[in-house]
XYZ file of C-alpha atoms in Angstrom:
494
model
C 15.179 -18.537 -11.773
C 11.545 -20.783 -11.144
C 9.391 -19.377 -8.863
C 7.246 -21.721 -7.724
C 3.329 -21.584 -6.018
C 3.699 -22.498 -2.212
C 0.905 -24.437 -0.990
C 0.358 -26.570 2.544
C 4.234 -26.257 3.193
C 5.607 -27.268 -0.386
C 6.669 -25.520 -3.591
C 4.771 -26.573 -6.287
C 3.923 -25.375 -9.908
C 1.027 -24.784 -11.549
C -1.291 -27.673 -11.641
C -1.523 -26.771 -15.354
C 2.237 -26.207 -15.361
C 1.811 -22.905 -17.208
C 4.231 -20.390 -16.814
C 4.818 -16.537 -17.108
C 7.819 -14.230 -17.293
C 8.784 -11.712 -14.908
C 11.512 -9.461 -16.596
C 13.907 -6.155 -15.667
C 12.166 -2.959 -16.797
C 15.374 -1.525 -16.850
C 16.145 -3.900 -19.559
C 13.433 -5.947 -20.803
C 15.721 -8.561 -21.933
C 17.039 -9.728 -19.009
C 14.221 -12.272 -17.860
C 14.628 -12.334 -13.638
C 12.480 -15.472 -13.906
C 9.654 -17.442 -14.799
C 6.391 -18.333 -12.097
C 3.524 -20.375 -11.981
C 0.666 -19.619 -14.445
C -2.504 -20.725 -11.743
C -5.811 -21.261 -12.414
C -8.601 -22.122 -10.349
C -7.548 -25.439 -9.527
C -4.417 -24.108 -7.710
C -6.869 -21.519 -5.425
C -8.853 -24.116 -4.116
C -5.619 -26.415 -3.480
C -4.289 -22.899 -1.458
C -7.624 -22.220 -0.052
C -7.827 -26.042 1.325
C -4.799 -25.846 2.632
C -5.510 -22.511 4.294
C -8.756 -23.521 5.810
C -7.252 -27.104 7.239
C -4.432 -24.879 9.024
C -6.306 -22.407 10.642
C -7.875 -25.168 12.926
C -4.755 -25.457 14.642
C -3.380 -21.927 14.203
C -5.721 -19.807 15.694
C -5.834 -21.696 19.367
C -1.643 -21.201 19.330
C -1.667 -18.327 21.656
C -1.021 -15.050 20.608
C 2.224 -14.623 21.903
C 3.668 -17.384 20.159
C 2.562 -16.374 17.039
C 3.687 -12.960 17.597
C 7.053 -15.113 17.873
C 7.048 -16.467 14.483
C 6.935 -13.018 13.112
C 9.599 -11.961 14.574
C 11.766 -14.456 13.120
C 10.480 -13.164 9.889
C 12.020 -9.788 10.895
C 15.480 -11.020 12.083
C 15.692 -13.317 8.509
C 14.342 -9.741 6.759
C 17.925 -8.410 8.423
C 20.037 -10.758 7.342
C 18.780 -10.928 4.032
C 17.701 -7.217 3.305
C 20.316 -6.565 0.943
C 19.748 -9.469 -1.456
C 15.947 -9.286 -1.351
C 16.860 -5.175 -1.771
C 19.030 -6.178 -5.096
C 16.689 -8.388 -6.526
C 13.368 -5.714 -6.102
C 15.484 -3.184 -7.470
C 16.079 -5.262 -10.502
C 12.539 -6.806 -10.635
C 10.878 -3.599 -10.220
C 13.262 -0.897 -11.026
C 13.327 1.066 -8.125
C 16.375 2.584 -7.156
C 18.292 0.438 -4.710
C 18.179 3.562 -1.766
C 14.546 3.203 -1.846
C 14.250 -1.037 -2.387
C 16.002 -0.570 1.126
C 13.767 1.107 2.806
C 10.846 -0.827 0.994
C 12.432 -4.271 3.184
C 13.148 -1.888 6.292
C 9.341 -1.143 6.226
C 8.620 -5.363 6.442
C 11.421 -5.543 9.244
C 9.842 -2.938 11.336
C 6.364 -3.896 10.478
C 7.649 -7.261 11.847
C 8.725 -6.270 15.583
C 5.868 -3.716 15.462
C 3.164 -6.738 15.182
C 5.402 -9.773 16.837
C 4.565 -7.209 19.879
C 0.716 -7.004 19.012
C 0.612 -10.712 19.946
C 0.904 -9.573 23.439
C -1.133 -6.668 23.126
C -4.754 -8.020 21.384
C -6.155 -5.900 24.073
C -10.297 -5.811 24.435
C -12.125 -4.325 27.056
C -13.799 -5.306 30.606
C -16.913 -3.024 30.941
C -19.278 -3.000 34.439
C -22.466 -5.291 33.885
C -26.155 -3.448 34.699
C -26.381 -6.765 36.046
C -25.556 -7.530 39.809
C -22.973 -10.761 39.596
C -22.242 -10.282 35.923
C -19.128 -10.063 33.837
C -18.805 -8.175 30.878
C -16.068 -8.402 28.448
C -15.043 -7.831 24.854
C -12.628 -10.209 22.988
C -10.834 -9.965 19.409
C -11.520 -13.848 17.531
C -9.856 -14.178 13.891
C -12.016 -13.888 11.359
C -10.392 -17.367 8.881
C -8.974 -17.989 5.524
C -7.349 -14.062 4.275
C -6.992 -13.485 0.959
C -4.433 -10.849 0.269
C -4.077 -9.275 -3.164
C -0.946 -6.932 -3.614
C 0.317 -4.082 -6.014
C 4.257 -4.528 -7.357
C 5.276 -0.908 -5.952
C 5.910 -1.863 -2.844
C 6.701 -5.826 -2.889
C 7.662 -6.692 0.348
C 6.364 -3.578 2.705
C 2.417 -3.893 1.708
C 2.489 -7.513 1.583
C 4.289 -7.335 4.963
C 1.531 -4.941 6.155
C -1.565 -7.395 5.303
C 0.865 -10.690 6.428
C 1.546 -9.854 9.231
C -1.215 -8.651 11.130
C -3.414 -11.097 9.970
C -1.190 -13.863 11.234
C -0.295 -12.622 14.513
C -4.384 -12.482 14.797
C -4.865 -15.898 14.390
C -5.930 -16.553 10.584
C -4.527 -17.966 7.605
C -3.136 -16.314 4.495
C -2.659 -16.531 0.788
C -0.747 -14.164 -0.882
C -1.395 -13.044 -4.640
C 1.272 -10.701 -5.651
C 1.560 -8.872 -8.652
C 2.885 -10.246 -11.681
C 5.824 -7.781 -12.170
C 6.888 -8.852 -8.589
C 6.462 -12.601 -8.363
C 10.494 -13.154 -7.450
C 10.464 -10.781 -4.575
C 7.270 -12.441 -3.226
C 9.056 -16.197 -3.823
C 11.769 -14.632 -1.208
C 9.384 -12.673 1.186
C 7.211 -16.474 1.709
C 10.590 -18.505 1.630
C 11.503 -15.926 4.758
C 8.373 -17.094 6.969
C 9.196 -20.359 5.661
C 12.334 -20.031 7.308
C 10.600 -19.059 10.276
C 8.834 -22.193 11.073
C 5.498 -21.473 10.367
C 3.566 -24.531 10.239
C 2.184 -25.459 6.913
C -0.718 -24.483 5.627
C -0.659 -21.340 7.192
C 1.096 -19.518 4.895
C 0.195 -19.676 1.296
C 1.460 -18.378 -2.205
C -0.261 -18.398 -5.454
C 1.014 -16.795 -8.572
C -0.834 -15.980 -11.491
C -2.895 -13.385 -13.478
C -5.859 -11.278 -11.478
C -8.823 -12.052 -14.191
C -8.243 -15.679 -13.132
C -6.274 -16.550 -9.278
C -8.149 -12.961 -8.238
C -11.366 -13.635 -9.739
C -11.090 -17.169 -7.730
C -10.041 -16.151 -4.543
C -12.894 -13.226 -4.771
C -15.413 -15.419 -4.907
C -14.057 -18.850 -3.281
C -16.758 -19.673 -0.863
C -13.488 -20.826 1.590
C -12.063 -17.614 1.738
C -13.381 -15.118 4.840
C -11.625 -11.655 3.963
C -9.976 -10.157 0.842
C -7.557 -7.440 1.385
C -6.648 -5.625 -1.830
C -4.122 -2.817 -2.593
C -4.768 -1.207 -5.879
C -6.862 0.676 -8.240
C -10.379 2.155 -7.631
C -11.732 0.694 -10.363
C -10.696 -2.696 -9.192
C -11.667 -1.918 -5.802
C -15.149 -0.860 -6.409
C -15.419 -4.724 -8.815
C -14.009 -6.646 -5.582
C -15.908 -4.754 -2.966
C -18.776 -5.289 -5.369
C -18.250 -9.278 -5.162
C -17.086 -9.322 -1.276
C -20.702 -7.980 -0.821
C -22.801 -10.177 -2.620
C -20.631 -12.826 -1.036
C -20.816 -11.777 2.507
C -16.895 -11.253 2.987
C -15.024 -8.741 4.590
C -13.396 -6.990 2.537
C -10.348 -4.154 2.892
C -10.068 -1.534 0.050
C -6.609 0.574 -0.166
C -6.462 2.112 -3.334
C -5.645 5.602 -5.438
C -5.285 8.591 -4.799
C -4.574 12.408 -6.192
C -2.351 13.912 -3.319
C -1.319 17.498 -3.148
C 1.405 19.337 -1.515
C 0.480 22.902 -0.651
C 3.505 25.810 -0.697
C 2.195 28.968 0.864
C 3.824 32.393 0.854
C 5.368 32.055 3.761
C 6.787 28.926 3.568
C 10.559 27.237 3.697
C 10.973 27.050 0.136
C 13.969 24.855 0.443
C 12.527 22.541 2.500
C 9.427 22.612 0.127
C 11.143 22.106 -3.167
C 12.936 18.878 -1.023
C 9.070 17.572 -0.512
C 8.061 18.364 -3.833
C 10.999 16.141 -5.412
C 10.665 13.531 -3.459
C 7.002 13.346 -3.361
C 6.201 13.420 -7.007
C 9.429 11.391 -8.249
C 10.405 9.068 -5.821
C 9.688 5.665 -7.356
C 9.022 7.087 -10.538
C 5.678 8.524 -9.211
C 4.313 5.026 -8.774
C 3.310 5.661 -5.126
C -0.354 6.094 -4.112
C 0.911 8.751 -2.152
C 2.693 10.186 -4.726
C 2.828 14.231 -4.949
C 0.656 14.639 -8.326
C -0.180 18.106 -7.516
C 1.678 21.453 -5.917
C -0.934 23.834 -5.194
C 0.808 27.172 -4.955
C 0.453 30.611 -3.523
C 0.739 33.304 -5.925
C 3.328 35.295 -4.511
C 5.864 32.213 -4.798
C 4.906 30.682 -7.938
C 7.632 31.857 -10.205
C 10.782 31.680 -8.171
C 9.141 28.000 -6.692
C 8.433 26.326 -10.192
C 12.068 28.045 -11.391
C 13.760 26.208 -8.687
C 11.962 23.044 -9.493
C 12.629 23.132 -13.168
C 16.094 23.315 -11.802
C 16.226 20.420 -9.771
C 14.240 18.320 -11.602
C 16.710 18.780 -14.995
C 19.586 17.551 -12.714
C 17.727 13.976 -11.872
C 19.277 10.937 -13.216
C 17.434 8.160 -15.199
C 18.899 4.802 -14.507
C 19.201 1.510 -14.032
C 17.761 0.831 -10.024
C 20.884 -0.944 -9.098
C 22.980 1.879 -9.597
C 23.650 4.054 -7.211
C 23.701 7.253 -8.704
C 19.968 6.790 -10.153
C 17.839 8.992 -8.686
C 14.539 7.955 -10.946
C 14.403 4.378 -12.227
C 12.322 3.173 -14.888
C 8.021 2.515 -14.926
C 7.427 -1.126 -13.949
C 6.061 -2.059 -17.850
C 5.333 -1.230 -20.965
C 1.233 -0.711 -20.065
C 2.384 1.831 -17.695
C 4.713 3.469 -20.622
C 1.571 3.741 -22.277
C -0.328 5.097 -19.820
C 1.667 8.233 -18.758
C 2.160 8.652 -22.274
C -1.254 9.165 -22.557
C -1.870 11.252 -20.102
C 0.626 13.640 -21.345
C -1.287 13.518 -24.920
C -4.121 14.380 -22.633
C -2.451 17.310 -20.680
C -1.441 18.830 -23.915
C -5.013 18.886 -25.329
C -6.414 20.469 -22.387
C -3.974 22.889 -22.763
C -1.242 22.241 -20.207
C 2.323 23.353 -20.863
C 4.946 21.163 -20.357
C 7.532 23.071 -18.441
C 10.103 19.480 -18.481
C 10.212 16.120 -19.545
C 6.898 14.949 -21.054
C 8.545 12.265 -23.054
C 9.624 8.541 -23.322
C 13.583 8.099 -22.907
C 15.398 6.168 -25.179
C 19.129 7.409 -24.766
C 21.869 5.260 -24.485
C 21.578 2.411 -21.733
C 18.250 3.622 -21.348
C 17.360 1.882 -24.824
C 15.803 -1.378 -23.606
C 13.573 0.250 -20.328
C 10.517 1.339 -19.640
C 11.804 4.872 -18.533
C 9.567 8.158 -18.905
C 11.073 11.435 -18.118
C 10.547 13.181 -14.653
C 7.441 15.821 -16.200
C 6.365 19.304 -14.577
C 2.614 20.297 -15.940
C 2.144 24.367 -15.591
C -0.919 26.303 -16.437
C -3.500 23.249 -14.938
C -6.915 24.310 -13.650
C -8.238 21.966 -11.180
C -11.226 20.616 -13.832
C -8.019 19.210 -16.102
C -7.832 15.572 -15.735
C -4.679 15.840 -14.735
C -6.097 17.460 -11.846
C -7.970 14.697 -10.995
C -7.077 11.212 -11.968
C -4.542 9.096 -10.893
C -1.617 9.223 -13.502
C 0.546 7.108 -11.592
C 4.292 8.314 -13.011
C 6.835 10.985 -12.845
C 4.283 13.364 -13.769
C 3.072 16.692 -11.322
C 0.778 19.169 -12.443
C 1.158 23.100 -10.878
C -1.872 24.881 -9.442
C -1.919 28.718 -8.607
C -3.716 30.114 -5.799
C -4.529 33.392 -4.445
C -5.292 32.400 -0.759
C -5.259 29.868 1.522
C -8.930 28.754 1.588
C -8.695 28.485 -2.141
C -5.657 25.824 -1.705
C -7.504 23.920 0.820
C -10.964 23.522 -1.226
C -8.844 22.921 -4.712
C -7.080 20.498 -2.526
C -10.189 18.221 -1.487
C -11.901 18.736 -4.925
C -11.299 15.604 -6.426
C -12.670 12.137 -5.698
C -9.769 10.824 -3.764
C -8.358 11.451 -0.290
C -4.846 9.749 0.674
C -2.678 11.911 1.352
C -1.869 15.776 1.697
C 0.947 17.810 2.478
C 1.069 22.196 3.386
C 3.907 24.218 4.014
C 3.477 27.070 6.297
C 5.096 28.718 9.012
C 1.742 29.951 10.327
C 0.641 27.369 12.856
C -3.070 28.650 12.906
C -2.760 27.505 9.218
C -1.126 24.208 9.880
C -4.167 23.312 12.903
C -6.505 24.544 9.972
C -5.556 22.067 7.195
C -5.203 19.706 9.937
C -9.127 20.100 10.561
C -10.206 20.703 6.956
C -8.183 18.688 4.747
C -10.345 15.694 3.292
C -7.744 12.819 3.522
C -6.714 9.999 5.726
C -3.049 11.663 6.371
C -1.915 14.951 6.414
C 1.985 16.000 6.556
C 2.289 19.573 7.755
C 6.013 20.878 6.320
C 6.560 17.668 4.832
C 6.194 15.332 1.592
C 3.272 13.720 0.839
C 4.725 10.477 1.306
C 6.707 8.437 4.247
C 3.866 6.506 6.110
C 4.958 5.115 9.080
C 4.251 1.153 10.039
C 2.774 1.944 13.786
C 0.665 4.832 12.602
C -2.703 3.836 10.228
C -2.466 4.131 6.910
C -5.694 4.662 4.235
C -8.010 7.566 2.876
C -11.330 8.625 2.173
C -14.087 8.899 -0.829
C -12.741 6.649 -3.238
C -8.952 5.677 -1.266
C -10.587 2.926 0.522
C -13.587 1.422 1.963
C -12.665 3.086 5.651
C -10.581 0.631 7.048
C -6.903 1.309 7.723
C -3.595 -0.480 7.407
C -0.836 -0.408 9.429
C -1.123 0.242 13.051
C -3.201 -1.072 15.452
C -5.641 -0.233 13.176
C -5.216 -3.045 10.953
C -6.000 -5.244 14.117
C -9.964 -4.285 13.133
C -9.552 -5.517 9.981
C -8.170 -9.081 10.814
C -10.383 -9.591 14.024
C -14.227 -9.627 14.639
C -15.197 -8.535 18.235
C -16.744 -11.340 20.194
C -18.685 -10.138 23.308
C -18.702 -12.258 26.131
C -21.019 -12.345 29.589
C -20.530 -14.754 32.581
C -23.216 -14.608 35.268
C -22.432 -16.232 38.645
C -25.304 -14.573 40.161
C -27.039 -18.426 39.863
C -30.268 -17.017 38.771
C -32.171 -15.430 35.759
C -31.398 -11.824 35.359
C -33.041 -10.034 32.108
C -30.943 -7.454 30.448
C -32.953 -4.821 28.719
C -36.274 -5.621 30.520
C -37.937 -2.488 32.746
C -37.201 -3.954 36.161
C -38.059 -0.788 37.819
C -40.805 0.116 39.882
């Protein structure tokens, strides 16, 4: 297959008609297809393109834009299954899960088709006599949206969407690893009638199509999804160039498992949490902080558990862990785990690249369970990003909470208890943008916002009608019919 850029309502190649390779990691040899190689040349074609559309866009009400999308969602139906197949071999991830990554774009889409009737602002009494106060959301321009390949059609969904049915202009960058799934997810609002120009694709590497959209004097708002590291460079050049900018990136979540907690249901979260997409979540369980009492007959039944899941090809469906995305991430979690072992973790499981059988050819890494980590390990703190969890004992409660927070992320947390005073507790104290109380880490719904704090974001949210503050600016607006001068913030009184 040729993926191609998409640019003012036509597919088009690279201007330099380079190309790169977007293969199975389940099988390296199978190539899914090749895409578009862009340079700067294609950004400023996109960003053009973008900019000339949004004239016309942002005065089609609201509404009707909120339309558009959700055609997108109806086309996401009827094609969910194909676009499902084709992430699961583009990606790996097991073809359960690919299904509910194109369930999240189809609900994100009726969720924001009905913001287009709800870009509520506020009416607010004068201190004026004969004065009207009001406050209006105005779209901000030309949004450039940079995504991850874990989640190819639900995140881009998340930034598309919103910042369409507000009024601006998009281009997408996807990730490399993901450039077929993102050929299908524009071809969709294609489908959908949106006017040219207003929709925008453009493939290519991040050191040069991200470097050009970061600091393209056209664009008005960059919305990455990503590493810190990355983050902190593109916040860096969104200030210096006066853009808005919207950070989402790691994190180093935790599930909790008190005493007193359903173990069963625990041990459920924990699986899920720390292997579901091979790890490769940012809300991925990296760490079970547990109580003392429970440690041994917890980590016994997770040892269990975890020996029984199945490495495998995505597309079948008896895989219950597919493979990591690339080789480079291969790499990485094998690192890590030559780090764990020198600062004298145990591996309890796994801790090694598979090879076996029809595994040969992937990129597959074996679900891993870390005991004995203190929470000044590494592991304890960085972002591994893989199969990998690390086990923390704790004597009390208070303990779990503060080895919880210690670490320079805050996505996403999870505590099992059946004390509610504890459960209202972490609620209060937890340092993280979402907190599950007796469940997994991960599962982030589209209506509800989504993002962290320290270094998980820059404090804006996705998702939700929170995402509306990231795609609007607030305009304020006063009408005086009073037919004379009246001077707000003067002493008139005597």
């Amino acid at each position: 297959m040729t993926c191609l850029n998409y640019i003012n309502g036509e597919w088009i190649p690279a201007q330099s008609g380079a190309t790169l390779e977007s293969r199975n990691p389940a099988d390296w040899r199978e190539l899914i297809a090749t895409f578009p190689r862009s340079e700067a040349g294609d950004v400023d074609a996109a960003v053009a393109s973008a900019r000339q559309a949004y004239r016309t866009w942002r005065l089609v009400p609201a509404p009707a834009r909120g339309e558009f999308i959700h055609k997108v969602g109806q086309l996401l139906i009827q094609h969910k299954e194909t676009l499902a197949q084709l992430m699961s071999r583009e990606m790996g991830k097991p073809i359960a899960e690919a299904r509910g990554d194109v369930q999240e774009g189809i609900d994100c889409a009726f969720y924001y088709a009905g913001e287009g009737r709800r870009l509520f602002g506020q009416t607010t009494p004068s201190e004026m006599p004969n004065k009207f106060a009001m406050s209006v959301r105005i779209p901000i321009g030309v949004c450039a949206l940079i995504t991850p390949w874990n989640f190819p059609v639900a995140i881009p969904c998340w930034k598309m969407m919103p910042a369409l049915v507000c009024g601006n202009t998009v281009i997408l960058k996807p990730a490399k690893d993901t450039s077929t799934c993102a050929n299908f997810l524009v071809w969709l609002f294609q489908e959908a009638g949106l006017p040219p120009g207003v929709v925008n694709l453009v493939h290519g590497e991040g050191e040069t199509v991200g470097k050009a959209l970061l600091e393209h004097p056209g664009v008005d708002l960059v919305s990455f999804t990503g590493s810190s590291k990355t983050g902190a460079e593109i916040g860096a050049t969104c200030g210096r160039t006066h853009k808005r900018v919207c950070l989402e990136l790691g994190g180093k979540n935790a599930q909790v498992v008190m005493e007193d907690a359903d173990l069963e249901l625990a041990l459920e979260g924990a699986l899920w949490g720390a292997f579901g997409t091979s790890g490769q979540r940012c809300t991925a369980t990296s760490r079970l902080i547990l109580h003392r009492d429970i440690k041994d007959k917890f980590t016994a039944m997770l040892l269990e558990h975890t020996s029984k899941l199945r490495l495998g090809h995505g597309s079948d469906p008896n895989t219950d862990v597919g493979p990591l995305v690339n080789q480079g991430q291969l790499q990485r979690i094998s690192h890590y785990l030559e780090i764990a072992r020198s600062e004298g973790a145990k591996v309890l499981i796994g801790g090694e690249i598979v090879k076996d059988g029809e595994l040969h050819h992937g990129f597959f890494f074996a679900p891993t369970i870390l005991d004995g980590v203190t929470p000044d390990m590494r592991v304890a703190r960085e972002e591994i990003f893989g199969p990998v969890v690390a086990l923390i004992q704790v004597s009390e409660f208070e303990e779990a909470i503060a080895i919880l927070n210690d670490t320079s992320y805050g996505l996403s947390s999870s505590v099992y208890t059946r004390d509610v005073n504890r459960a209202f507790q972490a609620m209060r104290d937890i340092e993280a943008g979402i907190t599950y109380i007796n469940g997994p880490t991960i599962g982030a719904e589209v209506h509800l916002p989504f993002g962290g704090v320290k270094q998980t974001g820059n404090g804006h949210r996705e998702a939700g009608s929170a995402a509306l503050d990231v795609f609007t600016e607030w305009k304020t607006v006063y009408v005086d019919f009073s037919g004379k001068l009246q001077r707000a913030q003067i002493d008139n009184r005597e």
